[in-house]
Amino acid sequence: MTSARLLVPGLLSREPGLETYWVRPGGVTALRLAGGDRLDVVDRDGRQRAEVTVLAGRLGDRSGGLQADAPATVVRRAESVHGVLAEHGVDPAQARAAVLFGEWSPAGARESFTVEDDAGDTVVVVAAPAPAMAVDEQNPPSDLVLEVRRAVLRPVPDRPLPEPLAEPVLDMRIDAATASSYEVREGQFIQVIDVEGRQCSDFLAFGARRLQEGDERGLDSTTTRYLMGNAYPQPGLFGKFYDQDAQPLVEIVRDTVGRHDTFGLACNAKYYADMGYPGHVNCTDNFNRELSGYGIAPRAGWPALNLFYNTAFDDHNLLVFDEPWSRPGDYVLLRASQDLVCASSACPDDIDPSNAWVPTDVHVRVYDAPTNPTRTFSMAIAHRVTPESAATLTKQTAFHARTSALTRQFVEYRGYWLPSSFDQHGPQAEYWACRERAAVMDLSPLRKFEVLGPDAEALLQATVTRNIRKLSHGQVVYSAVCNETGGMIDDCTVFRLGDTNFRFVGGDEYSGVWLREQAQRLGLDRVWVKHSTDQLHNIAVQGPASRDLLKEIIWTPPTQAAFTDLTWFRFAIGRIGDHNGIPLLISRTGYSGELGYELWVHPDDGVALWDAVWAAGQPHGLTPLGLEALDILRIEAGLVFAGYDFSDQTDPYEAGIGFTVPLKTKEDDFVGRDALLGRKASPQRTLVGLELAGNEPAAHGDCVHVGRSQVGVVTSATRSPILRKNIALCRIAVQHSEIGTAVEVGKLDGHQKRIPARVVRFPFYDPDKTRPRS
């Protein structure tokens, strides 16, 4: 019997001599190779052109040789590699490239080259051209992957640090099991980097002016948690760290890990002695030595911001910890709110998983505040679609320049900054504008994927619950996406642009990965799934006045339906103003329960689209709308939300969208069909609406009882302004799902306090959908 190895995706085992590099869309990567080295250029998602320029040496092993017979368009524009070109006597304006891949290259296509043995040092520049995608096209650019296999194994080098974010004024390595102190001025930025990955770094900061006055005021975790309402600060509105007097000391600007600790002390002598390791080196003693020169009194245990320390409270309220989430090169970027004395450690804990059992180094950089306010460091959280994926930082949408002029209330939502509400309005005013007039909202974080090719229809027919074969050109359909157990991976809308051209719009970026995996499983090799979110940003204009507002500015050609003729779940491709205007796709869809439309444009046209809609909307009382008001609208309309009303543990029937599963009329098999047949025949739970008595609201996760027994759980809840009631969506046992059934919503521990409620028909507002159909 052999034991299975531990799975640690994302921490890739090293193939000796293998190096992997990325070429981002519109980007350039330069490599230095030696004789015998092999280079593989991989078109990861398919249909992505690659431009390869060899500056010195020779590459072989390609049929006909590598012919540099096309202009190196990206290289000529990329100033970052002009120095490499100049080093080899190449004029950027004259650079030539060999072209690999193209419109019909399959996902995973690769070209392999080997540096000829006598070629000496060879410098190769690889570019990924990224032309803008028009709304009616389906050619979004994607990543290239470069794999280098060295002929001669090199000594394993020190782990390379990420490139500095700017010119550092302090660039300091903190050796494993040590700590260092340093001074930072107000407005400067502190970058704490985990060099090898899975290494904790405790951080202390004290107000320098107060220290000079003999007053010690440092980071205070309790004050910070109280003011920020989080277990630890994160980039955004609630990202500051305070001292005991509630004065801000630092602000979290960027975080590529997302898991830290503010509950534990920095490791100390007592902890190790109690564990049977007396005399063990520890962060607290290291801090005491480093800070003694500033007149800071020693402590037996320092409360700290424990960066990369992976702690949580379990179901029994026990504080538990495990190996850090941080990867090599992950970091946290902080901004000093005042002059500070700081200290950082590379934690020496090697007796438990805190540092994955092997303490390693930490690196600290300090940067001056950018003199140009337009070139400051972006506020961001890092996201990975899968553990193996490269991290991407939070972005601004194409409409940020306009929405940020109207509010400072932004939250991080699925990798983008979106307004939660608008400063001169607020959720209630925004809500009433949508119900009575018109509102405009930014929904750009929706994930878009172009699904195209001869096998496109077959792939979608096999992966979504709706019958895609019945979808007409210019039509949109709402569908569930399920796994083999019937659990919902995502919900989505599918647009049919042509016989072999579809656009999949969902909430989760993983859906694109899953669709590619299913294509491979099914042997569908003539379909491409291309991520186009960064090529299509969208706003929704919703409300009873939305048609009258938009008909003044939207033009469609004779080959498309007239804007005013668009019916529910139809779309057209048109322009703003006239045939010379901004190209856009207009769909009669929405997430509000009102008559409404969504407008889709390339990000370059985002500001112009917003301005046109905003100007046209003023006579109609158009109001901007944020996420808080949107949540009220969608709950009233009975529209479900991922992570609240459904997950991969709930099927479409349990999520209240059983209408998306036409088991009788869709004869073709699809992922989860067999499981859904069984679940429909023997349902256990279903989604219902609840009306609560009184004025106290329910909340997501509240238990629902009949007598002592819990029979359901609240998935979403709000106070309905138009119904003047507290309402909730509830997943409940089918035995208690009949309309009129009396239940109780549990508060506190579920038994000490109950809110009477009854099961009602939902959607709560306009249950027959007469308004969006109007």
PDB file of N, CA and C in Angstrom, residues 82-138:
ATOM      1  N   HIS A  82      13.446  48.550 -24.596  1.00  0.00           N
ATOM      2  CA  HIS A  82      14.281  49.295 -25.539  1.00  0.00           C
ATOM      3  C   HIS A  82      15.757  49.244 -25.148  1.00  0.00           C
ATOM      4  N   GLY A  83      16.024  49.183 -23.841  1.00  0.00           N
ATOM      5  CA  GLY A  83      17.411  49.079 -23.393  1.00  0.00           C
ATOM      6  C   GLY A  83      18.041  47.767 -23.831  1.00  0.00           C
ATOM      7  N   VAL A  84      17.256  46.680 -23.780  1.00  0.00           N
ATOM      8  CA  VAL A  84      17.757  45.378 -24.233  1.00  0.00           C
ATOM      9  C   VAL A  84      18.024  45.418 -25.737  1.00  0.00           C
ATOM     10  N   LEU A  85      17.127  46.068 -26.481  1.00  0.00           N
ATOM     11  CA  LEU A  85      17.340  46.184 -27.925  1.00  0.00           C
ATOM     12  C   LEU A  85      18.606  46.981 -28.227  1.00  0.00           C
ATOM     13  N   ALA A  86      18.760  48.106 -27.542  1.00  0.00           N
ATOM     14  CA  ALA A  86      19.921  48.955 -27.781  1.00  0.00           C
ATOM     15  C   ALA A  86      21.219  48.224 -27.453  1.00  0.00           C
ATOM     16  N   GLU A  87      21.184  47.402 -26.406  1.00  0.00           N
ATOM     17  CA  GLU A  87      22.368  46.643 -26.004  1.00  0.00           C
ATOM     18  C   GLU A  87      22.862  45.744 -27.135  1.00  0.00           C
ATOM     19  N   HIS A  88      21.926  45.331 -27.987  1.00  0.00           N
ATOM     20  CA  HIS A  88      22.287  44.438 -29.090  1.00  0.00           C
ATOM     21  C   HIS A  88      22.243  45.146 -30.434  1.00  0.00           C
ATOM     22  N   GLY A  89      22.257  46.471 -30.388  1.00  0.00           N
ATOM     23  CA  GLY A  89      22.355  47.247 -31.610  1.00  0.00           C
ATOM     24  C   GLY A  89      21.126  47.199 -32.488  1.00  0.00           C
ATOM     25  N   VAL A  90      19.946  46.999 -31.865  1.00  0.00           N
ATOM     26  CA  VAL A  90      18.701  46.922 -32.639  1.00  0.00           C
ATOM     27  C   VAL A  90      17.914  48.205 -32.432  1.00  0.00           C
ATOM     28  N   ASP A  91      17.587  48.858 -33.523  1.00  0.00           N
ATOM     29  CA  ASP A  91      16.745  50.045 -33.467  1.00  0.00           C
ATOM     30  C   ASP A  91      15.303  49.597 -33.234  1.00  0.00           C
ATOM     31  N   PRO A  92      14.664  50.035 -32.128  1.00  0.00           N
ATOM     32  CA  PRO A  92      13.286  49.596 -31.877  1.00  0.00           C
ATOM     33  C   PRO A  92      12.363  49.822 -33.061  1.00  0.00           C
ATOM     34  N   ALA A  93      12.577  50.905 -33.785  1.00  0.00           N
ATOM     35  CA  ALA A  93      11.694  51.201 -34.916  1.00  0.00           C
ATOM     36  C   ALA A  93      11.856  50.200 -36.052  1.00  0.00           C
ATOM     37  N   GLN A  94      12.993  49.476 -36.058  1.00  0.00           N
ATOM     38  CA  GLN A  94      13.251  48.525 -37.140  1.00  0.00           C
ATOM     39  C   GLN A  94      13.117  47.072 -36.685  1.00  0.00           C
ATOM     40  N   ALA A  95      12.703  46.840 -35.441  1.00  0.00           N
ATOM     41  CA  ALA A  95      12.647  45.479 -34.903  1.00  0.00           C
ATOM     42  C   ALA A  95      11.675  44.625 -35.701  1.00  0.00           C
ATOM     43  N   ARG A  96      12.091  43.378 -35.988  1.00  0.00           N
ATOM     44  CA  ARG A  96      11.263  42.426 -36.726  1.00  0.00           C
ATOM     45  C   ARG A  96      10.975  41.232 -35.830  1.00  0.00           C
ATOM     46  N   ALA A  97       9.889  40.513 -36.136  1.00  0.00           N
ATOM     47  CA  ALA A  97       9.498  39.391 -35.290  1.00  0.00           C
ATOM     48  C   ALA A  97       8.974  38.254 -36.133  1.00  0.00           C
ATOM     49  N   ALA A  98       9.151  37.029 -35.630  1.00  0.00           N
ATOM     50  CA  ALA A  98       8.469  35.863 -36.184  1.00  0.00           C
ATOM     51  C   ALA A  98       7.114  35.748 -35.503  1.00  0.00           C
ATOM     52  N   VAL A  99       6.087  35.401 -36.246  1.00  0.00           N
ATOM     53  CA  VAL A  99       4.719  35.316 -35.723  1.00  0.00           C
ATOM     54  C   VAL A  99       4.364  33.858 -35.471  1.00  0.00           C
ATOM     55  N   LEU A 100       3.914  33.573 -34.265  1.00  0.00           N
ATOM     56  CA  LEU A 100       3.422  32.251 -33.897  1.00  0.00           C
ATOM     57  C   LEU A 100       1.933  32.337 -33.592  1.00  0.00           C
ATOM     58  N   PHE A 101       1.251  31.244 -33.824  1.00  0.00           N
ATOM     59  CA  PHE A 101      -0.167  31.106 -33.498  1.00  0.00           C
ATOM     60  C   PHE A 101      -1.010  32.132 -34.277  1.00  0.00           C
ATOM     61  N   GLY A 102      -2.289  32.162 -33.966  1.00  0.00           N
ATOM     62  CA  GLY A 102      -3.178  33.061 -34.677  1.00  0.00           C
ATOM     63  C   GLY A 102      -4.620  32.705 -34.425  1.00  0.00           C
ATOM     64  N   GLU A 103      -5.461  33.096 -35.360  1.00  0.00           N
ATOM     65  CA  GLU A 103      -6.905  33.041 -35.145  1.00  0.00           C
ATOM     66  C   GLU A 103      -7.412  31.643 -34.804  1.00  0.00           C
ATOM     67  N   TRP A 104      -6.779  30.605 -35.358  1.00  0.00           N
ATOM     68  CA  TRP A 104      -7.303  29.262 -35.138  1.00  0.00           C
ATOM     69  C   TRP A 104      -6.361  28.370 -34.343  1.00  0.00           C
ATOM     70  N   SER A 105      -5.400  28.925 -33.634  1.00  0.00           N
ATOM     71  CA  SER A 105      -4.549  28.076 -32.797  1.00  0.00           C
ATOM     72  C   SER A 105      -5.359  27.578 -31.598  1.00  0.00           C
ATOM     73  N   PRO A 106      -5.295  26.285 -31.301  1.00  0.00           N
ATOM     74  CA  PRO A 106      -6.104  25.731 -30.210  1.00  0.00           C
ATOM     75  C   PRO A 106      -5.531  26.106 -28.845  1.00  0.00           C
ATOM     76  N   ALA A 107      -6.373  25.995 -27.828  1.00  0.00           N
ATOM     77  CA  ALA A 107      -5.901  26.215 -26.462  1.00  0.00           C
ATOM     78  C   ALA A 107      -4.797  25.213 -26.148  1.00  0.00           C
ATOM     79  N   GLY A 108      -3.713  25.708 -25.553  1.00  0.00           N
ATOM     80  CA  GLY A 108      -2.584  24.846 -25.222  1.00  0.00           C
ATOM     81  C   GLY A 108      -1.593  24.637 -26.346  1.00  0.00           C
ATOM     82  N   ALA A 109      -1.805  25.310 -27.489  1.00  0.00           N
ATOM     83  CA  ALA A 109      -0.858  25.162 -28.598  1.00  0.00           C
ATOM     84  C   ALA A 109       0.522  25.628 -28.166  1.00  0.00           C
ATOM     85  N   ARG A 110       1.546  24.956 -28.641  1.00  0.00           N
ATOM     86  CA  ARG A 110       2.912  25.338 -28.264  1.00  0.00           C
ATOM     87  C   ARG A 110       3.866  25.176 -29.441  1.00  0.00           C
ATOM     88  N   GLU A 111       4.880  26.014 -29.415  1.00  0.00           N
ATOM     89  CA  GLU A 111       5.989  25.923 -30.365  1.00  0.00           C
ATOM     90  C   GLU A 111       7.269  25.799 -29.549  1.00  0.00           C
ATOM     91  N   SER A 112       8.134  24.863 -29.946  1.00  0.00           N
ATOM     92  CA  SER A 112       9.367  24.602 -29.205  1.00  0.00           C
ATOM     93  C   SER A 112      10.580  24.974 -30.041  1.00  0.00           C
ATOM     94  N   PHE A 113      11.561  25.570 -29.387  1.00  0.00           N
ATOM     95  CA  PHE A 113      12.801  25.987 -30.041  1.00  0.00           C
ATOM     96  C   PHE A 113      13.969  25.608 -29.136  1.00  0.00           C
ATOM     97  N   THR A 114      15.073  25.291 -29.731  1.00  0.00           N
ATOM     98  CA  THR A 114      16.287  24.998 -28.975  1.00  0.00           C
ATOM     99  C   THR A 114      17.405  25.904 -29.470  1.00  0.00           C
ATOM    100  N   VAL A 115      18.118  26.493 -28.539  1.00  0.00           N
ATOM    101  CA  VAL A 115      19.253  27.341 -28.901  1.00  0.00           C
ATOM    102  C   VAL A 115      20.372  26.445 -29.426  1.00  0.00           C
ATOM    103  N   GLU A 116      20.878  26.762 -30.605  1.00  0.00           N
ATOM    104  CA  GLU A 116      21.942  25.958 -31.177  1.00  0.00           C
ATOM    105  C   GLU A 116      23.164  25.981 -30.272  1.00  0.00           C
ATOM    106  N   ASP A 117      23.826  24.838 -30.166  1.00  0.00           N
ATOM    107  CA  ASP A 117      24.908  24.664 -29.195  1.00  0.00           C
ATOM    108  C   ASP A 117      26.009  25.695 -29.348  1.00  0.00           C
ATOM    109  N   ASP A 118      26.295  26.097 -30.591  1.00  0.00           N
ATOM    110  CA  ASP A 118      27.403  27.024 -30.820  1.00  0.00           C
ATOM    111  C   ASP A 118      26.924  28.473 -30.910  1.00  0.00           C
ATOM    112  N   ALA A 119      25.680  28.728 -30.501  1.00  0.00           N
ATOM    113  CA  ALA A 119      25.129  30.067 -30.689  1.00  0.00           C
ATOM    114  C   ALA A 119      25.552  31.041 -29.599  1.00  0.00           C
ATOM    115  N   GLY A 120      26.056  30.521 -28.484  1.00  0.00           N
ATOM    116  CA  GLY A 120      26.413  31.412 -27.381  1.00  0.00           C
ATOM    117  C   GLY A 120      25.172  32.020 -26.732  1.00  0.00           C
ATOM    118  N   ASP A 121      25.374  33.111 -26.034  1.00  0.00           N
ATOM    119  CA  ASP A 121      24.233  33.764 -25.386  1.00  0.00           C
ATOM    120  C   ASP A 121      23.217  34.210 -26.421  1.00  0.00           C
ATOM    121  N   THR A 122      21.961  33.904 -26.167  1.00  0.00           N
ATOM    122  CA  THR A 122      20.867  34.257 -27.066  1.00  0.00           C
ATOM    123  C   THR A 122      19.828  35.029 -26.273  1.00  0.00           C
ATOM    124  N   VAL A 123      19.429  36.162 -26.811  1.00  0.00           N
ATOM    125  CA  VAL A 123      18.394  36.975 -26.165  1.00  0.00           C
ATOM    126  C   VAL A 123      17.137  36.928 -27.023  1.00  0.00           C
ATOM    127  N   VAL A 124      16.030  36.526 -26.405  1.00  0.00           N
ATOM    128  CA  VAL A 124      14.751  36.374 -27.096  1.00  0.00           C
ATOM    129  C   VAL A 124      13.728  37.280 -26.425  1.00  0.00           C
ATOM    130  N   VAL A 125      12.990  38.000 -27.249  1.00  0.00           N
ATOM    131  CA  VAL A 125      11.916  38.857 -26.751  1.00  0.00           C
ATOM    132  C   VAL A 125      10.599  38.320 -27.304  1.00  0.00           C
ATOM    133  N   VAL A 126       9.638  38.038 -26.407  1.00  0.00           N
ATOM    134  CA  VAL A 126       8.335  37.501 -26.800  1.00  0.00           C
ATOM    135  C   VAL A 126       7.257  38.496 -26.405  1.00  0.00           C
ATOM    136  N   ALA A 127       6.377  38.825 -27.351  1.00  0.00           N
ATOM    137  CA  ALA A 127       5.309  39.789 -27.111  1.00  0.00           C
ATOM    138  C   ALA A 127       3.958  39.151 -27.407  1.00  0.00           C
ATOM    139  N   ALA A 128       2.925  39.663 -26.724  1.00  0.00           N
ATOM    140  CA  ALA A 128       1.544  39.210 -26.935  1.00  0.00           C
ATOM    141  C   ALA A 128       0.714  40.404 -27.375  1.00  0.00           C
ATOM    142  N   PRO A 129       0.526  40.608 -28.679  1.00  0.00           N
ATOM    143  CA  PRO A 129      -0.260  41.759 -29.144  1.00  0.00           C
ATOM    144  C   PRO A 129      -1.671  41.724 -28.555  1.00  0.00           C
ATOM    145  N   ALA A 130      -2.210  42.914 -28.253  1.00  0.00           N
ATOM    146  CA  ALA A 130      -3.519  43.010 -27.603  1.00  0.00           C
ATOM    147  C   ALA A 130      -4.341  44.125 -28.219  1.00  0.00           C
ATOM    148  N   PRO A 131      -4.828  43.949 -29.438  1.00  0.00           N
ATOM    149  CA  PRO A 131      -5.692  44.981 -30.013  1.00  0.00           C
ATOM    150  C   PRO A 131      -7.008  45.048 -29.256  1.00  0.00           C
ATOM    151  N   ALA A 132      -7.619  46.228 -29.256  1.00  0.00           N
ATOM    152  CA  ALA A 132      -8.906  46.402 -28.577  1.00  0.00           C
ATOM    153  C   ALA A 132      -9.974  45.555 -29.263  1.00  0.00           C
ATOM    154  N   MET A 133     -10.860  44.952 -28.451  1.00  0.00           N
ATOM    155  CA  MET A 133     -11.931  44.125 -28.983  1.00  0.00           C
ATOM    156  C   MET A 133     -13.203  44.940 -29.131  1.00  0.00           C
ATOM    157  N   ALA A 134     -13.793  44.943 -30.311  1.00  0.00           N
ATOM    158  CA  ALA A 134     -15.082  45.604 -30.507  1.00  0.00           C
ATOM    159  C   ALA A 134     -16.183  44.769 -29.870  1.00  0.00           C
ATOM    160  N   VAL A 135     -17.309  45.424 -29.530  1.00  0.00           N
ATOM    161  CA  VAL A 135     -18.369  44.729 -28.797  1.00  0.00           C
ATOM    162  C   VAL A 135     -18.983  43.589 -29.599  1.00  0.00           C
ATOM    163  N   ASP A 136     -18.912  43.654 -30.925  1.00  0.00           N
ATOM    164  CA  ASP A 136     -19.484  42.595 -31.742  1.00  0.00           C
ATOM    165  C   ASP A 136     -18.430  41.615 -32.236  1.00  0.00           C
ATOM    166  N   GLU A 137     -17.207  41.749 -31.728  1.00  0.00           N
ATOM    167  CA  GLU A 137     -16.142  40.819 -32.057  1.00  0.00           C
ATOM    168  C   GLU A 137     -15.924  39.877 -30.879  1.00  0.00           C
ATOM    169  N   GLN A 138     -15.126  38.834 -31.117  1.00  0.00           N
ATOM    170  CA  GLN A 138     -14.867  37.870 -30.040  1.00  0.00           C
ATOM    171  C   GLN A 138     -13.407  37.449 -30.075  1.00  0.00           C
TER     172      GLN A 138
END
